[in-house]
Short mmCIF file of N, CA and C in Angstrom, two decimals:
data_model
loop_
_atom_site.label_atom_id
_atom_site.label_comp_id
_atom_site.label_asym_id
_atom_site.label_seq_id
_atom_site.Cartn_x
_atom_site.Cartn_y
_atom_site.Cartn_z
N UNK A 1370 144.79 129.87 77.48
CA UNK A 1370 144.24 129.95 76.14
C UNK A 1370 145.36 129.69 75.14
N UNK A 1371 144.87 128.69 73.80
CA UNK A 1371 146.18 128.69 73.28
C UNK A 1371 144.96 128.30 71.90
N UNK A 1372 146.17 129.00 70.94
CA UNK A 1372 145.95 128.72 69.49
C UNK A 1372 146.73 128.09 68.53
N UNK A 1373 145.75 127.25 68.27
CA UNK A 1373 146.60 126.43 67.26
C UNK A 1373 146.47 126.03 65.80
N UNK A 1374 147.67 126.21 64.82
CA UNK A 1374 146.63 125.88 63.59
C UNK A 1374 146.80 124.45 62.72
N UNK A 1375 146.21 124.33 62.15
CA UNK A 1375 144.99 123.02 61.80
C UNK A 1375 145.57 122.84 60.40
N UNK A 1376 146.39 121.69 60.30
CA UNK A 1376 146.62 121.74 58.64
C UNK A 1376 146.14 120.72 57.88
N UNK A 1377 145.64 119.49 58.71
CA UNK A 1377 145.25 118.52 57.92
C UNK A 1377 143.77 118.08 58.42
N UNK A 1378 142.56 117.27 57.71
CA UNK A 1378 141.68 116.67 58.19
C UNK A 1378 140.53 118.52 58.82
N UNK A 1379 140.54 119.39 58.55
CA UNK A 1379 140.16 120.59 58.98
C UNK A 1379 138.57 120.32 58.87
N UNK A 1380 138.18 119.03 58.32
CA UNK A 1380 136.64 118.91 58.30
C UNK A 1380 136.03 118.33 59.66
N UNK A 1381 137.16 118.28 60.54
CA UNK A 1381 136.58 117.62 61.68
C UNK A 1381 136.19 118.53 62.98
N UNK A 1382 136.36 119.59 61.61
CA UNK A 1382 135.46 120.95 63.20
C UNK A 1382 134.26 121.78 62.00
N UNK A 1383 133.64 120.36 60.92
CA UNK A 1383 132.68 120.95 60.39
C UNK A 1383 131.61 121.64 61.09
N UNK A 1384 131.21 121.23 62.38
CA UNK A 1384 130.43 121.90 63.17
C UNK A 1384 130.39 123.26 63.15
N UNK A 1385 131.81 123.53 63.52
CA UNK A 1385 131.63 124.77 64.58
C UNK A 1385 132.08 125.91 63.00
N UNK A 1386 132.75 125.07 61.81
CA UNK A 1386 132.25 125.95 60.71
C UNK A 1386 130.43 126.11 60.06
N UNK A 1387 130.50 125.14 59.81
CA UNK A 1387 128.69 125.53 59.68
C UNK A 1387 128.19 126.74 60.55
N UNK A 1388 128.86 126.62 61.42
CA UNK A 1388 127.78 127.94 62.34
C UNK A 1388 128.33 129.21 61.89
N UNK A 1389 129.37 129.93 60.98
CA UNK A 1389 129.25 130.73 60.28
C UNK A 1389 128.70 130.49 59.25
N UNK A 1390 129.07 129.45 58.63
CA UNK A 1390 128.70 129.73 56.77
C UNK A 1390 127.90 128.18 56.83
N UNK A 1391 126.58 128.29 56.82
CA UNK A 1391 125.91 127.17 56.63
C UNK A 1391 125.46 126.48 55.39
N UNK A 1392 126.55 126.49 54.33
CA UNK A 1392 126.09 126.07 53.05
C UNK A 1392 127.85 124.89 52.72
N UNK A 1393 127.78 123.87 53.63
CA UNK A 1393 128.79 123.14 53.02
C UNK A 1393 129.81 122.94 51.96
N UNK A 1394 129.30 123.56 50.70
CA UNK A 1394 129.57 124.00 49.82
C UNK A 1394 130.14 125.03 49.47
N UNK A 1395 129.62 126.00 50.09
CA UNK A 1395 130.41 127.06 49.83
C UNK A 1395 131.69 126.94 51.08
N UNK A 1396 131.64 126.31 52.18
CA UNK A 1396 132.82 126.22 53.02
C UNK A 1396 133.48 125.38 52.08
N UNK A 1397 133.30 124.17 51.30
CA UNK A 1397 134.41 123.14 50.14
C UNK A 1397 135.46 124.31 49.39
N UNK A 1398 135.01 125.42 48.89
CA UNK A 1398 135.52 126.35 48.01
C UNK A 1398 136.98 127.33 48.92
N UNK A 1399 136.86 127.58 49.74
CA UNK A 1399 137.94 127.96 50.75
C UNK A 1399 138.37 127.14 51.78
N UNK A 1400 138.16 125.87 52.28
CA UNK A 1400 138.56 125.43 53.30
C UNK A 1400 140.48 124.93 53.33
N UNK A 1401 140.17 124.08 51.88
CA UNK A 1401 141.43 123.44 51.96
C UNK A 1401 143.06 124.36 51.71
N UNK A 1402 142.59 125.63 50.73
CA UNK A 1402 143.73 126.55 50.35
C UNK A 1402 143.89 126.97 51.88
N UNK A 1403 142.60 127.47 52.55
CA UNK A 1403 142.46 128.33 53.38
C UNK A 1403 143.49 127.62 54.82
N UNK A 1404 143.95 128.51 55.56
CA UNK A 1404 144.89 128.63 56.74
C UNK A 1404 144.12 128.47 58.00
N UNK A 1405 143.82 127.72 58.95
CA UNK A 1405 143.00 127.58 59.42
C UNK A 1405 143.22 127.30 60.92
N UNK A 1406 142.62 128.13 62.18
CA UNK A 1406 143.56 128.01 63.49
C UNK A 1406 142.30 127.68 63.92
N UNK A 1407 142.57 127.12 65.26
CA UNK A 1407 141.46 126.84 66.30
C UNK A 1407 141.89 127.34 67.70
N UNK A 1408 140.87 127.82 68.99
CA UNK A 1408 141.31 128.81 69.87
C UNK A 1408 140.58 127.50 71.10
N UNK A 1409 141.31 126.94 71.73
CA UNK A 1409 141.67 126.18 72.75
C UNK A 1409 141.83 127.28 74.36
N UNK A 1410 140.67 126.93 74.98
CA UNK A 1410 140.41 127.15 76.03
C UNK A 1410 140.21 126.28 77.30
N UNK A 1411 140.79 125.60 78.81
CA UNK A 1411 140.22 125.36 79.26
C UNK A 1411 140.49 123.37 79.07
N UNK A 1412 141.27 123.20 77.82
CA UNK A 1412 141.21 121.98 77.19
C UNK A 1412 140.52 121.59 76.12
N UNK A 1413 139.33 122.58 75.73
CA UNK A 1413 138.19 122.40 74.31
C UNK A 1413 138.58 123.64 73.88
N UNK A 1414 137.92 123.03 72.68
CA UNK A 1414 138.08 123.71 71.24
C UNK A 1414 136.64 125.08 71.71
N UNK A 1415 136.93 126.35 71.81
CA UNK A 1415 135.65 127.09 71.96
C UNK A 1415 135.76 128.00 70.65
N UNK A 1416 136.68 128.09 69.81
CA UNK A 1416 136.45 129.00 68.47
C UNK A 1416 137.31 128.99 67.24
N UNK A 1417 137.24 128.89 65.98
CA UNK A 1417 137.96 128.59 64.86
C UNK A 1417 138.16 130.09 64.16
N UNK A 1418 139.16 129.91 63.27
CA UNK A 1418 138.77 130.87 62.07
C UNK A 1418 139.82 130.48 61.03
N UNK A 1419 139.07 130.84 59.68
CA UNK A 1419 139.66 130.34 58.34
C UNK A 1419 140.10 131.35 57.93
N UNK A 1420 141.70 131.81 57.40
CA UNK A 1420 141.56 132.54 56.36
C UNK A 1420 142.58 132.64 55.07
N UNK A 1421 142.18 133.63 53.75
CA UNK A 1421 142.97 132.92 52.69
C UNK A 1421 144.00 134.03 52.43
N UNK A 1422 144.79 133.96 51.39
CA UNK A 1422 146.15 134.57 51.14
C UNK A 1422 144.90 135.50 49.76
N UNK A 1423 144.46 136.35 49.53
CA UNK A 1423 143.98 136.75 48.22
C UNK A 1423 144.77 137.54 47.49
N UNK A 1424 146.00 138.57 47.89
CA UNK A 1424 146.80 138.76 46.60
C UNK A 1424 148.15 139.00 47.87
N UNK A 1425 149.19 139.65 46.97
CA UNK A 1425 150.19 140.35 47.64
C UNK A 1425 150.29 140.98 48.77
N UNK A 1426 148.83 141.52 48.99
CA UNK A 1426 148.89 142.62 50.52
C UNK A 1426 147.69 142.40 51.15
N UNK A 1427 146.82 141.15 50.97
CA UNK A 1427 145.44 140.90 51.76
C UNK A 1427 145.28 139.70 51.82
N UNK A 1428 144.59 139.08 53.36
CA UNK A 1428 144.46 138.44 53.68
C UNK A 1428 143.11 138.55 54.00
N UNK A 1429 142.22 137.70 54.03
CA UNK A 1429 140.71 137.48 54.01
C UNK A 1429 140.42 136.34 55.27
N UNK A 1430 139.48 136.91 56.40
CA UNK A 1430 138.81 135.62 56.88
C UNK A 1430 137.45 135.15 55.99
N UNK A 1431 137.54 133.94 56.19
CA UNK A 1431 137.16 133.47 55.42
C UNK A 1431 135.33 132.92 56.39
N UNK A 1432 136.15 132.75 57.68
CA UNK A 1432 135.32 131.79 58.08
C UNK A 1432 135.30 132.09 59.83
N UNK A 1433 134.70 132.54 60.90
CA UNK A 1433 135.19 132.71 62.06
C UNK A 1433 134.02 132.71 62.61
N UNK A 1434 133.87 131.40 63.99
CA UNK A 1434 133.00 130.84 64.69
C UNK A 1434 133.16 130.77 65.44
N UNK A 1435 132.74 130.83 66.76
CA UNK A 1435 132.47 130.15 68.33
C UNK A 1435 131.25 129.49 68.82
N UNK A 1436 131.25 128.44 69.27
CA UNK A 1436 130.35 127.60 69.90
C UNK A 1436 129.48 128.49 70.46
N UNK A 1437 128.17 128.19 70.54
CA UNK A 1437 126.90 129.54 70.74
C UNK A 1437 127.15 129.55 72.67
N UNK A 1438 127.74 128.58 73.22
CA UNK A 1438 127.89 128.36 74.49
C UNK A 1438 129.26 129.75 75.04
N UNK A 1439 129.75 129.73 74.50
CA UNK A 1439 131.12 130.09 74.21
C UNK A 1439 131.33 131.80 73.58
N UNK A 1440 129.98 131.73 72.77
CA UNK A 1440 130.13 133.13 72.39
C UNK A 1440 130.19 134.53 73.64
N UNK A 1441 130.39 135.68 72.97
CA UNK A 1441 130.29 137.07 74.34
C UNK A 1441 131.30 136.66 75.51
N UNK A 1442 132.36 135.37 74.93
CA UNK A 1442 133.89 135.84 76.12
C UNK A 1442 135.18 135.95 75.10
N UNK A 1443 134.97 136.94 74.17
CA UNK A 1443 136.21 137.46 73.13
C UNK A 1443 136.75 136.13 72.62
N UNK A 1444 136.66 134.91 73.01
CA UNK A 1444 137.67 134.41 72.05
C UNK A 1444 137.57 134.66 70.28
N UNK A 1445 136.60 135.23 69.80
CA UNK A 1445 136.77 135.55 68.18
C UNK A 1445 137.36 136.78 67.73
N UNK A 1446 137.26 137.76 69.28
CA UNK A 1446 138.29 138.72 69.29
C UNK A 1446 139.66 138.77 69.17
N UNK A 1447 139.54 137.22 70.25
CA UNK A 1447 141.32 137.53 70.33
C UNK A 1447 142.19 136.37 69.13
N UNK A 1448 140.91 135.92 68.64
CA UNK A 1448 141.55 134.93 67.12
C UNK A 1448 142.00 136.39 65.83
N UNK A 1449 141.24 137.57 65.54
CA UNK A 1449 141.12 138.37 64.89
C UNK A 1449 142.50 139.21 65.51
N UNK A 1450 143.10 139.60 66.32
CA UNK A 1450 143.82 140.29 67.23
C UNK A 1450 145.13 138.96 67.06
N UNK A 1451 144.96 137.94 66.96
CA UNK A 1451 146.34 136.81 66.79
C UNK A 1451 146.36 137.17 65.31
N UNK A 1452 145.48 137.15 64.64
CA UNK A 1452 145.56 136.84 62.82
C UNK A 1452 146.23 138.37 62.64
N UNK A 1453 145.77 139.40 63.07
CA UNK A 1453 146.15 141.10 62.70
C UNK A 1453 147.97 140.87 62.89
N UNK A 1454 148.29 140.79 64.44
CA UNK A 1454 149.13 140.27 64.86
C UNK A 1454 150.45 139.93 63.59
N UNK A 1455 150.11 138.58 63.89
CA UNK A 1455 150.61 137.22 63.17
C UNK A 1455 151.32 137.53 61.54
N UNK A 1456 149.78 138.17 61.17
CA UNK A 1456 150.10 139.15 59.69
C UNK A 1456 150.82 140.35 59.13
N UNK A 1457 150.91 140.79 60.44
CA UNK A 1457 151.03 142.12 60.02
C UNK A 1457 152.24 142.77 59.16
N UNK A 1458 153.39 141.89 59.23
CA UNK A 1458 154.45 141.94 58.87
C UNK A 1458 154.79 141.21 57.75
N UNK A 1459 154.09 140.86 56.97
CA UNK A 1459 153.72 140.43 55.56
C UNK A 1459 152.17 140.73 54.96
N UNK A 1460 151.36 141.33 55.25
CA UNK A 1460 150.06 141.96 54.83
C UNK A 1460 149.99 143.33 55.04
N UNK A 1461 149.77 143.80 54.59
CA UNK A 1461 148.91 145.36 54.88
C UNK A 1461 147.37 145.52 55.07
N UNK A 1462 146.52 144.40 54.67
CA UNK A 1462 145.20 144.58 54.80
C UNK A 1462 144.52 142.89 55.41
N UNK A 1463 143.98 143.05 56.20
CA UNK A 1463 143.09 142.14 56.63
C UNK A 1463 141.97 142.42 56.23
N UNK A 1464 140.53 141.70 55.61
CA UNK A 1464 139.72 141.88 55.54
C UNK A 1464 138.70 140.51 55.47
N UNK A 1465 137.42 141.31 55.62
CA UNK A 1465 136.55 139.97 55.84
C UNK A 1465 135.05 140.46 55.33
N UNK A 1466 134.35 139.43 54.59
CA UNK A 1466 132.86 139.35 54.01
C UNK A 1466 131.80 138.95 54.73
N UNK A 1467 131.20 139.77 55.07
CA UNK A 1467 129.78 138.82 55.50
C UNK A 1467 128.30 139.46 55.69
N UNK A 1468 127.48 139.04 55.58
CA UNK A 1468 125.82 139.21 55.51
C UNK A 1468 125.97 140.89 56.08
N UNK A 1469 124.94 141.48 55.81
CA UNK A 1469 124.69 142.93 56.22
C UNK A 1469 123.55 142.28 57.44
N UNK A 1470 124.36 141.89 58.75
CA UNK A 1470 123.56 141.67 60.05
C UNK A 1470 123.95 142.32 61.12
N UNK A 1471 122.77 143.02 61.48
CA UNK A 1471 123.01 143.60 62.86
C UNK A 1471 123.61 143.03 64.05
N UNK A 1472 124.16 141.69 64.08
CA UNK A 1472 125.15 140.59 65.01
C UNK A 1472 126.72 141.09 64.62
N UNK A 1473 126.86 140.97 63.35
CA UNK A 1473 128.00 140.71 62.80
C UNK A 1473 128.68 141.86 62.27
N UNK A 1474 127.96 143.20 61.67
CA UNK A 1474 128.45 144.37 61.48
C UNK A 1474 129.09 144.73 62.46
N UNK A 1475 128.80 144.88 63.44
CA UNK A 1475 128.95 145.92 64.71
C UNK A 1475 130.07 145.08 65.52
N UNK A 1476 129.98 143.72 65.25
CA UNK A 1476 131.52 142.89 66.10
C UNK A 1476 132.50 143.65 65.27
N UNK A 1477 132.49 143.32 63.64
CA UNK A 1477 133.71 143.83 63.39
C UNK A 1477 134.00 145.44 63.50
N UNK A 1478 132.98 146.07 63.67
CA UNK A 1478 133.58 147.83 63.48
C UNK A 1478 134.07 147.80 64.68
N UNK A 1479 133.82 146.68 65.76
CA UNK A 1479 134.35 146.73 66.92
C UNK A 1479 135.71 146.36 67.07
N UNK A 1480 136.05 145.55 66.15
CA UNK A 1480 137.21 145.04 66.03
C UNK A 1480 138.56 145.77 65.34
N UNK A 1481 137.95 147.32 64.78
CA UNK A 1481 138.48 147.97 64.05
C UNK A 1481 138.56 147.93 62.89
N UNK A 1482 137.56 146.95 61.83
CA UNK A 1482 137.22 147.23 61.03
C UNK A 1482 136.25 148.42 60.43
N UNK A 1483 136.36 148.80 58.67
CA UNK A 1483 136.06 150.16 58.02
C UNK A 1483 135.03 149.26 57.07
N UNK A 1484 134.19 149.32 56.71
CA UNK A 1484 133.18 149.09 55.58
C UNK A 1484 134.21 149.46 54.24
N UNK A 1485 133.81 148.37 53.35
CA UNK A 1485 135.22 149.19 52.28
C UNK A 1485 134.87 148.32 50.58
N UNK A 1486 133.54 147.56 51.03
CA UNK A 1486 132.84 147.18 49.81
C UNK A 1486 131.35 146.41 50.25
N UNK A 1487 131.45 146.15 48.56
CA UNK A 1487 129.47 145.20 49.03
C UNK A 1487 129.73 144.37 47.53
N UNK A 1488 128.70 143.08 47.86
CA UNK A 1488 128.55 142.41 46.61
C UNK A 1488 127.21 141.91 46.73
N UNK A 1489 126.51 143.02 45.51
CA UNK A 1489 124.91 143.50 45.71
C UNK A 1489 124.73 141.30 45.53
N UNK A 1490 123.78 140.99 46.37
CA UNK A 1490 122.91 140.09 46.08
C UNK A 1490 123.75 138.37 46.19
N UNK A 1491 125.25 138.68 46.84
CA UNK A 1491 125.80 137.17 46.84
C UNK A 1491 124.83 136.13 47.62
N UNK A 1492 124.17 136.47 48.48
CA UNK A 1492 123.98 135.41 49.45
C UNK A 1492 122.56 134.60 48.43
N UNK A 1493 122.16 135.26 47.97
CA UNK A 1493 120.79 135.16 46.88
C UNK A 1493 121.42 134.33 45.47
N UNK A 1494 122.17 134.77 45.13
CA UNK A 1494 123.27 134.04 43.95
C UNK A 1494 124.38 132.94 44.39
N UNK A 1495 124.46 132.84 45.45
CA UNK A 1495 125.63 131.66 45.70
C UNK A 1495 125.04 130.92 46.57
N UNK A 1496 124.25 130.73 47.37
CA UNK A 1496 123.38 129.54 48.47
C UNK A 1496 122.35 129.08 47.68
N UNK A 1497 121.91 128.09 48.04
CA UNK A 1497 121.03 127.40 47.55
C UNK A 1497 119.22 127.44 48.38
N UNK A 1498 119.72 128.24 49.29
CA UNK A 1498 118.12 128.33 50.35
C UNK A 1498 118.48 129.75 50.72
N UNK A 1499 117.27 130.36 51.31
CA UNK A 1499 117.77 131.90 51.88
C UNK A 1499 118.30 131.83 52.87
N UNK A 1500 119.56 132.79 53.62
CA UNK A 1500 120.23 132.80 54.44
C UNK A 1500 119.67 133.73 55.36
N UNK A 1501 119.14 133.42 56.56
CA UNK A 1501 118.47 134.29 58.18
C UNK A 1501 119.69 134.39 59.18
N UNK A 1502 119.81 136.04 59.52
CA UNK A 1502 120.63 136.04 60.94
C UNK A 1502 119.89 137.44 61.41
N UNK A 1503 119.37 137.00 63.09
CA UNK A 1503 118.76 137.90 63.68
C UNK A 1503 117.37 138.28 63.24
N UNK A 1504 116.83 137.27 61.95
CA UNK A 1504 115.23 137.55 61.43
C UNK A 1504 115.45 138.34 60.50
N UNK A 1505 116.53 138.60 59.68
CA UNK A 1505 117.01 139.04 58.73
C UNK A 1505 117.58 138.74 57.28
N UNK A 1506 116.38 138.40 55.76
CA UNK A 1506 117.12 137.78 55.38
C UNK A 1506 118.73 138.62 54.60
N UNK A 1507 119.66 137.72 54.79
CA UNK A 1507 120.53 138.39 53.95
C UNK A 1507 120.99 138.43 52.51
N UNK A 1508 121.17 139.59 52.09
CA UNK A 1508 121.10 139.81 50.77
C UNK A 1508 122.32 139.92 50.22
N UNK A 1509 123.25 141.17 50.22
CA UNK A 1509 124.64 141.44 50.03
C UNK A 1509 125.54 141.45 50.96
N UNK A 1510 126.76 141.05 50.17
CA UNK A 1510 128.14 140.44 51.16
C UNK A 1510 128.55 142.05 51.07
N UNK A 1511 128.86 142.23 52.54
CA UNK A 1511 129.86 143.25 53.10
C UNK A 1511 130.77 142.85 53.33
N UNK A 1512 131.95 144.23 52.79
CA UNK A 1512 133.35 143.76 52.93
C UNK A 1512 133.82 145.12 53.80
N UNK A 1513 134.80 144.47 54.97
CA UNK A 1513 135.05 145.04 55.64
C UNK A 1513 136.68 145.12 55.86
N UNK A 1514 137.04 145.85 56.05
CA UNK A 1514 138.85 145.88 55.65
C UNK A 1514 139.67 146.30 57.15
N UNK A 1515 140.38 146.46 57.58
CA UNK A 1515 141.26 146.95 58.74
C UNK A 1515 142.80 146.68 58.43
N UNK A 1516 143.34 147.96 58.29
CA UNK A 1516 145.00 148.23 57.97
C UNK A 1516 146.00 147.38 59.01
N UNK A 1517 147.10 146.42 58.75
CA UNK A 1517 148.08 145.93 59.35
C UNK A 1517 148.77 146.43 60.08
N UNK A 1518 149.23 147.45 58.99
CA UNK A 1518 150.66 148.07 59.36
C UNK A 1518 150.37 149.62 59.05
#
């Protein structure tokens, strides 16, 4: 298994971003600032993740996917576990946003993330169609935080 990160041309794993954040658009708004690794298994690409610098002591994923083939064998674990890692010694906070879904809550509290905000109604105010995960539409962005150091 090897990780590697991605500094130029990063639209050529639009795929396997769409399958977190399916609004093109809103991936345009973080992709290019954003830091961006891919998790190489086997010889293929089985999982990505984006994330940005947001102040002095936090770092944000932005964006973190695995091929639906690919999902339930940790590699988004062990991309989250390289980024904690990697960071830790210039960040104090990792954190990450996403839909209030019964898929996606429970990976990260697994991951050692704390619930640590909400932003009543983003997915309704920033997409352009309603956003479904698990038959769920989603409404507010959860923010979820986990200490570095």
């Amino acid at each position: 298994m090897e990780i590697k990160e991605i500094k130029s041309n990063k639209k050529q794993y639009i795929d396997l971003l769409l399958l977190a954040d399916e609004q093109e658009s809103m991936i345009d708004r973080y992709l290019e600032r954003g830091i961006m690794y891919i998790l190489i298994d086997k010889g293929k690409v089985r999982s990505e993740c984006v994330i940005t610098v947001e102040n002095g002591n936090t770092v944000e994923i932005k964006n973190i996917a695995t091929y639906p083939k690919d999902q339930g064998k940790g590699y988004a674990k062990h991309l989250i576990n390289f980024i904690a890692k990697k960071y830790q010694n210039k960040y104090q906070i990792l954190q990450v946003g996403t839909g209030d879904s019964p898929l996606t809550i429970p990976f990260y509290e697994k991951c050692g993330f704390k619930r640590s905000g909400k932003i009543k109604d983003f997915f309704v105010k920033n997409y352009d169609h309603p956003i479904f995960e698990a038959g769920h539409q989603l409404l507010d962005m959860i923010y979820l935080s986990k200490r570095l150091n």
